[in-house]
C-alpha positions as a LaTeX table, in Angstrom:
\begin{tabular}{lrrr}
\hline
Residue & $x$ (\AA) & $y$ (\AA) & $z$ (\AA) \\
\hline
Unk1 & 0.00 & 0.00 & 0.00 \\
Unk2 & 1.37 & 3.35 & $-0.65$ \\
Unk3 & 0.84 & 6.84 & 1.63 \\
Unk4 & 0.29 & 8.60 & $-1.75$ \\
Unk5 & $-2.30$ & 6.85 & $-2.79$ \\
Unk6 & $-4.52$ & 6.48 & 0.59 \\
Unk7 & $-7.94$ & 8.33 & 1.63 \\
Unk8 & $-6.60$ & 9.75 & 5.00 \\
Unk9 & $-8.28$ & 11.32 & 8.16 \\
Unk10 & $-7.61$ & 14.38 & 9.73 \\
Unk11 & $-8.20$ & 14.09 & 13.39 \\
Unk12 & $-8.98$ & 17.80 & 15.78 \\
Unk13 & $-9.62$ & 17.60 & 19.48 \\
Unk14 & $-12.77$ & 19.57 & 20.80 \\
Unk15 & $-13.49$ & 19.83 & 24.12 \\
Unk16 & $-18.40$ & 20.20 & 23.38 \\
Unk17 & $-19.03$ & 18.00 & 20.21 \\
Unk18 & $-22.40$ & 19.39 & 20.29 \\
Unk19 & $-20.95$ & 23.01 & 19.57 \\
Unk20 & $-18.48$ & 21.28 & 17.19 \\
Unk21 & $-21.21$ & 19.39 & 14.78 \\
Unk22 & $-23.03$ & 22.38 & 14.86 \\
Unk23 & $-19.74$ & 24.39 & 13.44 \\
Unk24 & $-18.59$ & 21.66 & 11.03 \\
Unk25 & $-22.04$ & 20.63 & 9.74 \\
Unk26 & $-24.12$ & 23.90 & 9.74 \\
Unk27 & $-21.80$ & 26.44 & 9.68 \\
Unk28 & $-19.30$ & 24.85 & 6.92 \\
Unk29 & $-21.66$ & 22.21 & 5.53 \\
Unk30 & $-19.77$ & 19.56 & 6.13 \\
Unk31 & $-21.60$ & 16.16 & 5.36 \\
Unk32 & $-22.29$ & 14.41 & 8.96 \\
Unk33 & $-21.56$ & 10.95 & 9.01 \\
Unk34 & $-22.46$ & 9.83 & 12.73 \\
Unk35 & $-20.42$ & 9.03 & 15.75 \\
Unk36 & $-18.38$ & 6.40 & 16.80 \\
Unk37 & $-19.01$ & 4.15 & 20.12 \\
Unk38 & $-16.22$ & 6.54 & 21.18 \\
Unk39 & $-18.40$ & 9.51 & 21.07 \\
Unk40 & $-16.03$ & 10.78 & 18.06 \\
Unk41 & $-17.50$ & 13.02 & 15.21 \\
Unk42 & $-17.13$ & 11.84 & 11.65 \\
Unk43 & $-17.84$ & 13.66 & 8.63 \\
Unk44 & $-17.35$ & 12.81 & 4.73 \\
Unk45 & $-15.01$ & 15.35 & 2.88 \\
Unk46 & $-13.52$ & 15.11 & $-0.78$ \\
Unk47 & $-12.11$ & 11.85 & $-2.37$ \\
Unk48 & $-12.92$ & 9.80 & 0.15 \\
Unk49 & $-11.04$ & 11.72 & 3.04 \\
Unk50 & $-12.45$ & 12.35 & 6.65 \\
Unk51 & $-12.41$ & 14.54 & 9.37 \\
Unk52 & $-12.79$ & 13.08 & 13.16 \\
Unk53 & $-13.40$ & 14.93 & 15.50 \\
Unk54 & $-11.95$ & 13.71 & 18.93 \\
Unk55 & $-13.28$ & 14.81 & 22.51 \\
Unk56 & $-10.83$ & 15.90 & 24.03 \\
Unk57 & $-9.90$ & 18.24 & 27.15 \\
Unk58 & $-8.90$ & 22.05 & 26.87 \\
Unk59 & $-5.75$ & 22.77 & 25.71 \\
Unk60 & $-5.24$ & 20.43 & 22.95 \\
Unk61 & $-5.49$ & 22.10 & 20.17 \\
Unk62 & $-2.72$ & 23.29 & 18.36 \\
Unk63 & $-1.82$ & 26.90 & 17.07 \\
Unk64 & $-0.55$ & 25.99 & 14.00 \\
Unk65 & $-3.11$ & 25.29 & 10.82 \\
Unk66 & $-4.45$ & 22.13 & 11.13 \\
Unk67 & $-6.46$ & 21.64 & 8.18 \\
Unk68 & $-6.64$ & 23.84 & 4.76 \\
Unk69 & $-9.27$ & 23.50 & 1.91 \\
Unk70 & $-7.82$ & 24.43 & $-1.93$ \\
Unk71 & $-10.56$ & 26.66 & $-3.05$ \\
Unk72 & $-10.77$ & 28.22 & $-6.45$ \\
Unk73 & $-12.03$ & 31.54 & $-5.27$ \\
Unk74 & $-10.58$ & 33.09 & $-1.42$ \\
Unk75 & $-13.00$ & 35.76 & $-1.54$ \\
Unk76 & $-15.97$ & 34.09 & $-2.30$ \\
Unk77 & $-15.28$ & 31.32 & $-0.31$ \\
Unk78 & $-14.84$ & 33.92 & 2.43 \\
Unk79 & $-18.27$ & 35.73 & 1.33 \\
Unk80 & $-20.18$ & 32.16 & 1.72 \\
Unk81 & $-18.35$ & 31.50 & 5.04 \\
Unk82 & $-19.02$ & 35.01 & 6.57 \\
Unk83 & $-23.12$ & 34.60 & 5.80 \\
Unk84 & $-22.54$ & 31.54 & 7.85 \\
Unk85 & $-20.87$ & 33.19 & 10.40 \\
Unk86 & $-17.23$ & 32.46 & 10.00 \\
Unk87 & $-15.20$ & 35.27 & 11.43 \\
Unk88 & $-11.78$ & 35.44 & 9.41 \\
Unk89 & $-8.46$ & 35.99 & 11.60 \\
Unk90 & $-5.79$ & 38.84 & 10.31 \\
Unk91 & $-2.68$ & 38.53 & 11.06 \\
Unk92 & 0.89 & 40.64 & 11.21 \\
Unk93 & 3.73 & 38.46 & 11.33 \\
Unk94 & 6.98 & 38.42 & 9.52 \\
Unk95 & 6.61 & 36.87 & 6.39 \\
Unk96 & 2.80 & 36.50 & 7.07 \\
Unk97 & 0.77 & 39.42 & 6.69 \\
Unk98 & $-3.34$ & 39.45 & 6.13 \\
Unk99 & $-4.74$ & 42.33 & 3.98 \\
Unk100 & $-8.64$ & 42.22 & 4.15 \\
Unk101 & $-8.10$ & 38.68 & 6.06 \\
Unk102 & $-6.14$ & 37.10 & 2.53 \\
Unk103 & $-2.53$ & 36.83 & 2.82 \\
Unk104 & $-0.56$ & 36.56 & $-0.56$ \\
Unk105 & 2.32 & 34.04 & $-0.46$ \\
Unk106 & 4.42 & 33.22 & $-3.46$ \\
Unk107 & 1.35 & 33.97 & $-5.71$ \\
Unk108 & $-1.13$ & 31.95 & $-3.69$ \\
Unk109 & $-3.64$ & 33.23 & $-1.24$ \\
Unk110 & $-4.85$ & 32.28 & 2.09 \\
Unk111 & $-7.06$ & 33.19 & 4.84 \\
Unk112 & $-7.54$ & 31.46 & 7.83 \\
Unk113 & $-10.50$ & 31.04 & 10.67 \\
Unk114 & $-10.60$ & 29.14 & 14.17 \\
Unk115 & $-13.25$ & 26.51 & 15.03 \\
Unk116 & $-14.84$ & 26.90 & 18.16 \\
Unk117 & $-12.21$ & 25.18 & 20.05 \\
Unk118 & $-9.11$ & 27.18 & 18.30 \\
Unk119 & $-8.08$ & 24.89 & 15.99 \\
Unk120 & $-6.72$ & 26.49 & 13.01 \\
Unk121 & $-8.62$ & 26.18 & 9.89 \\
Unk122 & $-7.78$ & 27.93 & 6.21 \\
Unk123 & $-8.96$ & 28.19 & 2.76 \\
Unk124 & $-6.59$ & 28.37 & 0.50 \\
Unk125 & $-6.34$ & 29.27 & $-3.67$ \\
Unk126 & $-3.01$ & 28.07 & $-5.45$ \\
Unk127 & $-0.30$ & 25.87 & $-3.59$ \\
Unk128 & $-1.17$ & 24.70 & 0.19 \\
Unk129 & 0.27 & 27.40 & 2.44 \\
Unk130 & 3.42 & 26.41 & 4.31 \\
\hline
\end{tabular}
């Protein structure tokens, strides 16, 4: 079996799975799939990949992006998410600056958004950002 070739899974700790199916299903539309005997949250995304989402404790969740979606459009991607009531994060780092929430890098664009546990979510249009 080869890595490149495998559906994978991409696994986020929440701390309320209610608040967190409500989020990934309603606010992104992300097709529910039901939960485990676990009590983890499944849901169907492209080509056969998943998300899980794993109850967890506060503090878990990592700072760094930890799941991106190639779009073919930022901004209205961002327009669809914001009538859902995504709030988009800016940032002003070096070599990471937001302008209207869409940071250019190398050509590509990206803006990112936080779940309602923190975890660090993004759209991106071009090349996945680093």
């Amino acid at each position: 079996m080869s890595l490149t070739t495998s559906t994978i899974a991409t696994m986020l700790p929440v701390t309320d799975t209610d608040r967190a199916k409500e989020f990934y299903a309603d606010r992104l539309g992300l097709p529910f799939q039901g939960a485990n005997s676990a009590g983890e949250l499944m849901f169907s995304l492209a080509h056969g990949d998943a998300l899980v989402l794993l109850p967890r404790e506060a503090g878990t969740q990592s700072k760094s992006t930890a799941m991106s979606w190639q779009v073919d459009d930022v901004e209205k991607e961002m327009t669809e998410l914001e009538s859902r009531g995504i709030t988009f994060e800016d940032y002003d780092l070096p070599g990471l600056k937001t302008v209207n929430h869409i940071a250019e890098i190398d050509g590509d664009r990206a803006a990112w958004f936080l779940d309602p546990d923190g975890n660090v979510l993004c759209i991106h249009q071009g090349a996945a950002p680093a």
